[in-house]
PDB file of C-alpha atoms and ligand atoms in Angstrom:
ATOM      1  CA  MET A   1      17.578 -14.230  -0.989  1.00 96.00           C
ATOM      2  CA  LYS A   2      15.577 -15.966   1.671  1.00 96.00           C
ATOM      3  CA  LEU A   3      13.975 -14.481   4.767  1.00 97.00           C
ATOM      4  CA  ASP A   4      12.219 -15.856   7.823  1.00 97.00           C
ATOM      5  CA  ALA A   5       8.483 -15.447   7.303  1.00 98.00           C
ATOM      6  CA  ASN A   6       5.083 -16.937   8.063  1.00 98.00           C
ATOM      7  CA  PRO A   7       4.095 -19.619   7.242  1.00 98.00           C
ATOM      8  CA  PHE A   8       7.537 -20.586   5.843  1.00 98.00           C
ATOM      9  CA  PRO A   9      10.596 -18.789   4.444  1.00 98.00           C
ATOM     10  CA  PHE A  10      10.040 -16.323   1.599  1.00 98.00           C
ATOM     11  CA  GLU A  11      12.499 -16.552  -1.291  1.00 98.00           C
ATOM     12  CA  PHE A  12      13.043 -13.696  -3.692  1.00 98.00           C
ATOM     13  CA  GLN A  13      15.547 -12.239  -6.145  1.00 98.00           C
ATOM     14  CA  LEU A  14      16.150  -8.551  -5.553  1.00 98.00           C
ATOM     15  CA  GLU A  15      16.236  -7.727  -9.260  1.00 98.00           C
ATOM     16  CA  ARG A  16      12.907  -9.523  -9.801  1.00 98.00           C
ATOM     17  CA  SER A  17      11.152  -7.958  -6.818  1.00 98.00           C
ATOM     18  CA  ALA A  18       9.515  -4.655  -5.972  1.00 99.00           C
ATOM     19  CA  LEU A  19       8.775  -2.903  -2.702  1.00 99.00           C
ATOM     20  CA  VAL A  20       5.143  -1.781  -2.985  1.00 99.00           C
ATOM     21  CA  ILE A  21       4.110   0.985  -0.596  1.00 99.00           C
ATOM     22  CA  ILE A  22       0.344   1.305  -0.441  1.00 99.00           C
ATOM     23  CA  ASP A  23      -1.324   4.689   0.079  1.00 98.00           C
ATOM     24  CA  MET A  24       0.969   6.280   2.686  1.00 98.00           C
ATOM     25  CA  GLN A  25      -0.827   9.551   2.018  1.00 98.00           C
ATOM     26  CA  ARG A  26      -1.738  12.466   4.204  1.00 98.00           C
ATOM     27  CA  ASP A  27      -5.388  11.599   3.424  1.00 97.00           C
ATOM     28  CA  PHE A  28      -5.053   8.463   5.578  1.00 98.00           C
ATOM     29  CA  VAL A  29      -2.483   9.302   8.253  1.00 97.00           C
ATOM     30  CA  GLU A  30      -3.137  12.972   9.051  1.00 97.00           C
ATOM     31  CA  PRO A  31      -6.154  14.680  10.592  1.00 97.00           C
ATOM     32  CA  GLY A  32      -8.516  16.364   8.124  1.00 96.00           C
ATOM     33  CA  GLY A  33      -8.196  13.774   5.368  1.00 96.00           C
ATOM     34  CA  PHE A  34     -10.301  10.973   3.931  1.00 97.00           C
ATOM     35  CA  GLY A  35      -9.573   8.548   6.782  1.00 97.00           C
ATOM     36  CA  GLU A  36     -10.789  10.952   9.416  1.00 97.00           C
ATOM     37  CA  THR A  37     -13.920  11.858   7.431  1.00 97.00           C
ATOM     38  CA  LEU A  38     -14.914   8.189   7.756  1.00 97.00           C
ATOM     39  CA  GLY A  39     -14.800   8.471  11.547  1.00 97.00           C
ATOM     40  CA  ASN A  40     -11.367   6.947  12.165  1.00 97.00           C
ATOM     41  CA  ASP A  41      -8.602   7.817  14.648  1.00 96.00           C
ATOM     42  CA  VAL A  42      -5.818   8.396  12.132  1.00 96.00           C
ATOM     43  CA  SER A  43      -3.065   8.715  14.752  1.00 95.00           C
ATOM     44  CA  LEU A  44      -2.904   4.908  14.995  1.00 95.00           C
ATOM     45  CA  LEU A  45      -1.382   4.722  11.528  1.00 98.00           C
ATOM     46  CA  GLN A  46       1.532   7.021  12.248  1.00 97.00           C
ATOM     47  CA  ALA A  47       3.322   4.436  14.393  1.00 97.00           C
ATOM     48  CA  ILE A  48       4.573   2.475  11.364  1.00 98.00           C
ATOM     49  CA  ILE A  49       6.351   5.398   9.693  1.00 98.00           C
ATOM     50  CA  PRO A  50       9.849   4.856  11.240  1.00 98.00           C
ATOM     51  CA  ALA A  51       9.915   1.121  10.406  1.00 98.00           C
ATOM     52  CA  ALA A  52       8.595   1.734   6.893  1.00 99.00           C
ATOM     53  CA  ARG A  53      11.219   4.409   6.310  1.00 98.00           C
ATOM     54  CA  ALA A  54      14.015   2.117   7.475  1.00 98.00           C
ATOM     55  CA  VAL A  55      12.874  -0.543   5.001  1.00 99.00           C
ATOM     56  CA  LEU A  56      12.550   1.982   2.175  1.00 99.00           C
ATOM     57  CA  GLU A  57      16.077   3.283   2.794  1.00 98.00           C
ATOM     58  CA  ALA A  58      17.554  -0.234   2.951  1.00 98.00           C
ATOM     59  CA  TRP A  59      15.695  -1.293  -0.205  1.00 98.00           C
ATOM     60  CA  ARG A  60      16.826   1.821  -2.073  1.00 98.00           C
ATOM     61  CA  SER A  61      20.429   1.288  -0.964  1.00 98.00           C
ATOM     62  CA  LYS A  62      20.351  -2.118  -2.681  1.00 98.00           C
ATOM     63  CA  GLY A  63      18.931  -0.636  -5.882  1.00 98.00           C
ATOM     64  CA  GLY A  64      15.550  -2.349  -5.546  1.00 98.00           C
ATOM     65  CA  LEU A  65      12.506  -1.201  -7.517  1.00 98.00           C
ATOM     66  CA  VAL A  66      10.035   0.863  -5.495  1.00 99.00           C
ATOM     67  CA  VAL A  67       6.346   1.321  -6.318  1.00 99.00           C
ATOM     68  CA  HIS A  68       4.231   3.883  -4.465  1.00 99.00           C
ATOM     69  CA  THR A  69       0.455   3.924  -4.763  1.00 99.00           C
ATOM     70  CA  ARG A  70      -2.059   6.631  -3.943  1.00 98.00           C
ATOM     71  CA  GLU A  71      -5.799   6.264  -3.717  1.00 98.00           C
ATOM     72  CA  ALA A  72      -6.737   9.217  -5.893  1.00 98.00           C
ATOM     73  CA  HIS A  73      -9.571  10.400  -8.078  1.00 98.00           C
ATOM     74  CA  ARG A  74      -9.619  12.783 -11.005  1.00 98.00           C
ATOM     75  CA  PRO A  75     -10.735  16.316 -10.142  1.00 98.00           C
ATOM     76  CA  ASP A  76     -13.873  15.822 -12.279  1.00 98.00           C
ATOM     77  CA  LEU A  77     -14.636  12.586 -10.341  1.00 98.00           C
ATOM     78  CA  ALA A  78     -15.079  10.701 -13.632  1.00 98.00           C
ATOM     79  CA  ASP A  79     -13.272   7.719 -12.081  1.00 98.00           C
ATOM     80  CA  CYS A  80     -15.199   7.785  -8.802  1.00 98.00           C
ATOM     81  CA  PRO A  81     -18.292   5.595  -8.876  1.00 98.00           C
ATOM     82  CA  PRO A  82     -21.278   7.366  -7.304  1.00 98.00           C
ATOM     83  CA  ALA A  83     -21.663   4.283  -5.107  1.00 98.00           C
ATOM     84  CA  LYS A  84     -18.278   5.067  -3.542  1.00 98.00           C
ATOM     85  CA  ARG A  85     -18.901   8.775  -3.116  1.00 98.00           C
ATOM     86  CA  ASN A  86     -22.443   8.533  -1.796  1.00 98.00           C
ATOM     87  CA  ARG A  87     -22.075   5.632   0.620  1.00 97.00           C
ATOM     88  CA  GLY A  88     -22.567   6.179   4.333  1.00 97.00           C
ATOM     89  CA  ALA A  89     -22.455   9.451   6.214  1.00 97.00           C
ATOM     90  CA  PRO A  90     -18.848  10.757   6.180  1.00 97.00           C
ATOM     91  CA  THR A  91     -18.224  14.260   7.510  1.00 97.00           C
ATOM     92  CA  LEU A  92     -16.933  15.194   4.035  1.00 97.00           C
ATOM     93  CA  ARG A  93     -17.381  13.269   0.788  1.00 98.00           C
ATOM     94  CA  ILE A  94     -14.742  12.497  -1.868  1.00 98.00           C
ATOM     95  CA  GLY A  95     -14.184  15.717  -3.818  1.00 98.00           C
ATOM     96  CA  ASP A  96     -15.423  18.014  -1.037  1.00 98.00           C
ATOM     97  CA  GLU A  97     -13.123  20.792   0.148  1.00 98.00           C
ATOM     98  CA  GLY A  98     -11.332  19.895   3.373  1.00 98.00           C
ATOM     99  CA  PRO A  99      -8.510  21.401   5.437  1.00 98.00           C
ATOM    100  CA  MET A 100      -5.909  19.698   3.160  1.00 98.00           C
ATOM    101  CA  GLY A 101      -7.731  20.462  -0.094  1.00 98.00           C
ATOM    102  CA  ARG A 102     -10.319  18.337  -1.854  1.00 98.00           C
ATOM    103  CA  ILE A 103     -10.767  14.926  -0.229  1.00 98.00           C
ATOM    104  CA  LEU A 104      -8.986  12.086  -2.111  1.00 98.00           C
ATOM    105  CA  ILE A 105      -8.410  14.134  -5.266  1.00 98.00           C
ATOM    106  CA  ALA A 106      -5.171  13.808  -7.244  1.00 98.00           C
ATOM    107  CA  GLY A 107      -2.848  16.777  -6.860  1.00 98.00           C
ATOM    108  CA  GLU A 108      -4.377  18.106  -3.636  1.00 98.00           C
ATOM    109  CA  PRO A 109      -2.109  18.546  -0.577  1.00 98.00           C
ATOM    110  CA  GLY A 110      -3.942  15.831   1.345  1.00 98.00           C
ATOM    111  CA  ASN A 111      -3.475  13.350  -1.470  1.00 98.00           C
ATOM    112  CA  GLN A 112       0.338  13.528  -1.346  1.00 98.00           C
ATOM    113  CA  ILE A 113       2.510  10.786   0.079  1.00 98.00           C
ATOM    114  CA  ILE A 114       3.893  11.811   3.476  1.00 98.00           C
ATOM    115  CA  ASP A 115       7.331  13.461   3.409  1.00 98.00           C
ATOM    116  CA  ALA A 116       9.058  10.618   5.290  1.00 98.00           C
ATOM    117  CA  LEU A 117       8.225   8.160   2.485  1.00 98.00           C
ATOM    118  CA  ALA A 118       8.064  10.521  -0.494  1.00 98.00           C
ATOM    119  CA  PRO A 119       8.950   9.028  -3.897  1.00 98.00           C
ATOM    120  CA  ILE A 120      12.270   9.906  -5.531  1.00 98.00           C
ATOM    121  CA  ASP A 121      13.243   9.974  -9.217  1.00 97.00           C
ATOM    122  CA  GLY A 122      13.057   6.566 -10.875  1.00 96.00           C
ATOM    123  CA  GLU A 123      10.377   5.169  -8.576  1.00 98.00           C
ATOM    124  CA  ILE A 124       6.950   4.238  -9.906  1.00 98.00           C
ATOM    125  CA  VAL A 125       3.934   6.169  -8.616  1.00 98.00           C
ATOM    126  CA  ILE A 126       0.502   4.698  -9.322  1.00 98.00           C
ATOM    127  CA  ASP A 127      -2.716   6.659  -8.803  1.00 98.00           C
ATOM    128  CA  LYS A 128      -5.530   4.168  -8.287  1.00 98.00           C
ATOM    129  CA  PRO A 129      -9.256   4.835  -8.167  1.00 98.00           C
ATOM    130  CA  GLY A 130     -10.047   1.649  -6.231  1.00 98.00           C
ATOM    131  CA  LYS A 131      -8.770  -0.151  -3.192  1.00 98.00           C
ATOM    132  CA  GLY A 132      -6.653  -2.602  -5.226  1.00 99.00           C
ATOM    133  CA  ALA A 133      -3.436  -1.404  -6.884  1.00 99.00           C
ATOM    134  CA  PHE A 134      -4.113  -3.345 -10.112  1.00 99.00           C
ATOM    135  CA  TYR A 135      -7.687  -2.236 -10.808  1.00 98.00           C
ATOM    136  CA  ALA A 136      -7.794   0.423 -13.563  1.00 98.00           C
ATOM    137  CA  THR A 137      -4.044   1.133 -13.327  1.00 98.00           C
ATOM    138  CA  HIS A 138      -0.912   0.389 -15.369  1.00 98.00           C
ATOM    139  CA  LEU A 139       0.782  -1.495 -12.507  1.00 98.00           C
ATOM    140  CA  GLN A 140       0.625  -4.920 -14.160  1.00 98.00           C
ATOM    141  CA  SER A 141       2.371  -3.704 -17.319  1.00 98.00           C
ATOM    142  CA  GLU A 142       5.018  -1.818 -15.305  1.00 98.00           C
ATOM    143  CA  LEU A 143       5.852  -4.982 -13.370  1.00 98.00           C
ATOM    144  CA  GLN A 144       5.686  -7.319 -16.353  1.00 98.00           C
ATOM    145  CA  ARG A 145       8.072  -5.349 -18.511  1.00 98.00           C
ATOM    146  CA  ARG A 146      10.628  -5.371 -15.687  1.00 98.00           C
ATOM    147  CA  GLY A 147      10.262  -9.112 -15.100  1.00 98.00           C
ATOM    148  CA  ILE A 148       9.057  -8.661 -11.518  1.00 98.00           C
ATOM    149  CA  ARG A 149       7.840 -11.811  -9.739  1.00 98.00           C
ATOM    150  CA  GLY A 150       7.930 -10.959  -6.017  1.00 98.00           C
ATOM    151  CA  LEU A 151       6.186  -8.075  -4.258  1.00 99.00           C
ATOM    152  CA  ILE A 152       6.978  -6.884  -0.744  1.00 99.00           C
ATOM    153  CA  PHE A 153       4.122  -4.831   0.653  1.00 99.00           C
ATOM    154  CA  MET A 154       3.913  -2.063   3.252  1.00 98.00           C
ATOM    155  CA  GLY A 155       1.310   0.646   3.857  1.00 99.00           C
ATOM    156  CA  VAL A 156      -2.274   1.303   4.855  1.00 98.00           C
ATOM    157  CA  THR A 157      -4.782   0.135   5.657  1.00 98.00           C
ATOM    158  CA  THR A 158      -4.001  -3.519   6.224  1.00 98.00           C
ATOM    159  CA  GLU A 159      -7.425  -5.007   5.558  1.00 98.00           C
ATOM    160  CA  VAL A 160      -8.585  -2.541   2.911  1.00 98.00           C
ATOM    161  CA  CYS A 161      -6.105  -1.371   0.268  1.00 98.00           C
ATOM    162  CA  VAL A 162      -3.165  -3.543   1.313  1.00 99.00           C
ATOM    163  CA  GLN A 163      -5.092  -6.803   1.480  1.00 98.00           C
ATOM    164  CA  THR A 164      -7.036  -6.048  -1.700  1.00 99.00           C
ATOM    165  CA  SER A 165      -3.790  -5.331  -3.554  1.00 99.00           C
ATOM    166  CA  MET A 166      -2.131  -8.497  -2.233  1.00 99.00           C
ATOM    167  CA  ARG A 167      -5.064 -10.604  -3.356  1.00 99.00           C
ATOM    168  CA  GLU A 168      -5.032  -8.985  -6.800  1.00 99.00           C
ATOM    169  CA  ALA A 169      -1.278  -9.666  -7.011  1.00 99.00           C
ATOM    170  CA  ASN A 170      -1.729 -13.272  -5.883  1.00 98.00           C
ATOM    171  CA  ASP A 171      -4.281 -13.934  -8.596  1.00 98.00           C
ATOM    172  CA  ARG A 172      -1.860 -12.484 -11.166  1.00 98.00           C
ATOM    173  CA  GLY A 173       0.885 -14.920 -10.191  1.00 98.00           C
ATOM    174  CA  TYR A 174       3.093 -12.815  -7.929  1.00 98.00           C
ATOM    175  CA  ASP A 175       4.576 -13.987  -4.633  1.00 98.00           C
ATOM    176  CA  GLY A 176       3.556 -11.392  -2.044  1.00 98.00           C
ATOM    177  CA  LEU A 177       5.003 -10.692   1.400  1.00 99.00           C
ATOM    178  CA  LEU A 178       3.485  -8.219   3.867  1.00 99.00           C
ATOM    179  CA  LEU A 179       5.779  -6.560   6.427  1.00 99.00           C
ATOM    180  CA  GLU A 180       3.891  -6.855   9.695  1.00 99.00           C
ATOM    181  CA  ASP A 181       5.228  -3.751  11.466  1.00 98.00           C
ATOM    182  CA  CYS A 182       5.033  -1.612   8.318  1.00 99.00           C
ATOM    183  CA  THR A 183       1.271  -1.903   7.855  1.00 99.00           C
ATOM    184  CA  GLU A 184      -1.543  -0.656  10.044  1.00 98.00           C
ATOM    185  CA  SER A 185      -5.300  -0.519  10.307  1.00 98.00           C
ATOM    186  CA  TYR A 186      -7.702   1.803  12.096  1.00 98.00           C
ATOM    187  CA  PHE A 187      -8.902  -1.459  13.721  1.00 98.00           C
ATOM    188  CA  PRO A 188      -6.162  -3.492  15.485  1.00 98.00           C
ATOM    189  CA  ALA A 189      -8.307  -6.636  15.423  1.00 98.00           C
ATOM    190  CA  PHE A 190      -8.695  -6.358  11.646  1.00 98.00           C
ATOM    191  CA  LYS A 191      -4.917  -6.043  11.218  1.00 98.00           C
ATOM    192  CA  ALA A 192      -4.332  -9.156  13.321  1.00 98.00           C
ATOM    193  CA  ALA A 193      -6.968 -11.130  11.438  1.00 98.00           C
ATOM    194  CA  THR A 194      -5.604 -10.032   8.076  1.00 98.00           C
ATOM    195  CA  LEU A 195      -2.053 -11.091   8.909  1.00 98.00           C
ATOM    196  CA  GLU A 196      -3.369 -14.485   9.974  1.00 98.00           C
ATOM    197  CA  MET A 197      -5.569 -15.037   6.931  1.00 98.00           C
ATOM    198  CA  ILE A 198      -2.844 -14.094   4.442  1.00 98.00           C
ATOM    199  CA  SER A 199      -0.429 -16.807   5.568  1.00 98.00           C
ATOM    200  CA  ALA A 200      -3.009 -19.428   6.569  1.00 98.00           C
ATOM    201  CA  GLN A 201      -3.580 -22.552   4.492  1.00 98.00           C
ATOM    202  CA  GLY A 202       0.035 -22.724   3.347  1.00 98.00           C
ATOM    203  CA  ALA A 203       0.282 -19.054   2.273  1.00 98.00           C
ATOM    204  CA  ILE A 204      -3.085 -18.969   0.527  1.00 98.00           C
ATOM    205  CA  VAL A 205      -2.596 -15.246  -0.203  1.00 98.00           C
ATOM    206  CA  GLY A 206       1.098 -14.847   0.641  1.00 98.00           C
ATOM    207  CA  TRP A 207       3.609 -14.422   3.431  1.00 99.00           C
ATOM    208  CA  THR A 208       4.023 -12.082   6.412  1.00 99.00           C
ATOM    209  CA  ALA A 209       7.217 -11.192   8.282  1.00 99.00           C
ATOM    210  CA  PRO A 210       8.596  -8.522  10.592  1.00 98.00           C
ATOM    211  CA  SER A 211      10.674  -5.893   8.801  1.00 98.00           C
ATOM    212  CA  ALA A 212      13.727  -7.084  10.768  1.00 98.00           C
ATOM    213  CA  SER A 213      13.648 -10.291   8.709  1.00 98.00           C
ATOM    214  CA  LEU A 214      13.854  -8.355   5.457  1.00 98.00           C
ATOM    215  CA  LEU A 215      16.555  -6.034   6.776  1.00 98.00           C
ATOM    216  CA  ALA A 216      18.594  -9.046   7.896  1.00 98.00           C
ATOM    217  CA  ALA A 217      18.235 -10.683   4.472  1.00 97.00           C
ATOM    218  CA  LEU A 218      19.267  -7.485   2.683  1.00 97.00           C
ATOM    219  CA  GLU A 219      22.296  -7.070   4.929  1.00 94.00           C
ATOM    220  CA  GLY A 220      23.319 -10.735   4.808  1.00 85.00           C
TER     221      GLY A 220
HETATM  222  N1  TIU B   1     -10.869   3.211   4.945  1.00 60.24           N
HETATM  223  C1  TIU B   1      -9.801   2.434   4.931  1.00 60.24           C
HETATM  224  O1  TIU B   1      -9.488   1.727   5.885  1.00 60.24           O
HETATM  225  N2  TIU B   1      -8.987   2.444   3.844  1.00 60.24           N
HETATM  226  C2  TIU B   1      -9.219   3.041   2.644  1.00 60.24           C
HETATM  227  O2  TIU B   1     -10.283   3.594   2.370  1.00 60.24           O
HETATM  228  N3  TIU B   1      -8.199   3.049   1.731  1.00 60.24           N
HETATM  229  C3  TIU B   1      -6.965   2.406   1.937  1.00 60.24           C
HETATM  230  O3  TIU B   1      -6.863   1.440   2.685  1.00 60.24           O
HETATM  231  N4  TIU B   1      -5.912   2.941   1.337  1.00 60.24           N
END
């Protein structure tokens, strides 16, 4: 399949590609979670949910592999570097009790993927302690044993966990595409800059495209 993308068309084989949904968790998109503790207006992120859901449904209907990630730490914080927990002056720190349970801790209500994009049986769910989806996770082996070569990214936030994951994927030899209207940042200028820098220099990191391009390719 081939879809219109920046800086040039993106080619992929459905059976060798995965839809990777980064950190669409209550902790980032709902009040009272990690994102808000850092001082962000989390309502900005909610705008992408309908477009992301439409892509997820279309991808599932074609039998494509879906990977969901969550930024999550163990309850004992053994995988949370003190440098991450102690940095800055958030209203609550990782592991503290918040209105949706302990902030950024696996298994807590706030750490769950939002209902609209919740994983279903057969989909891969990766808990990751860092911003990148490959660091200290089994993602690489999951993709390798399925022969995956292309990754189509959605999720939050564009310049933090999404961009980090795309760069990790790029260095591991994957072709990565970011769906422009299915990713969001707390900082609109950072989103715009990230989209530009991904596809600059002849797709130095990867491709970007509106979700309509992917939907058209899947339907075509
Ligand atoms: N703070 C921020 O923009 N993002 C994160 O901390 N994690 C993710 O992007 N998932």
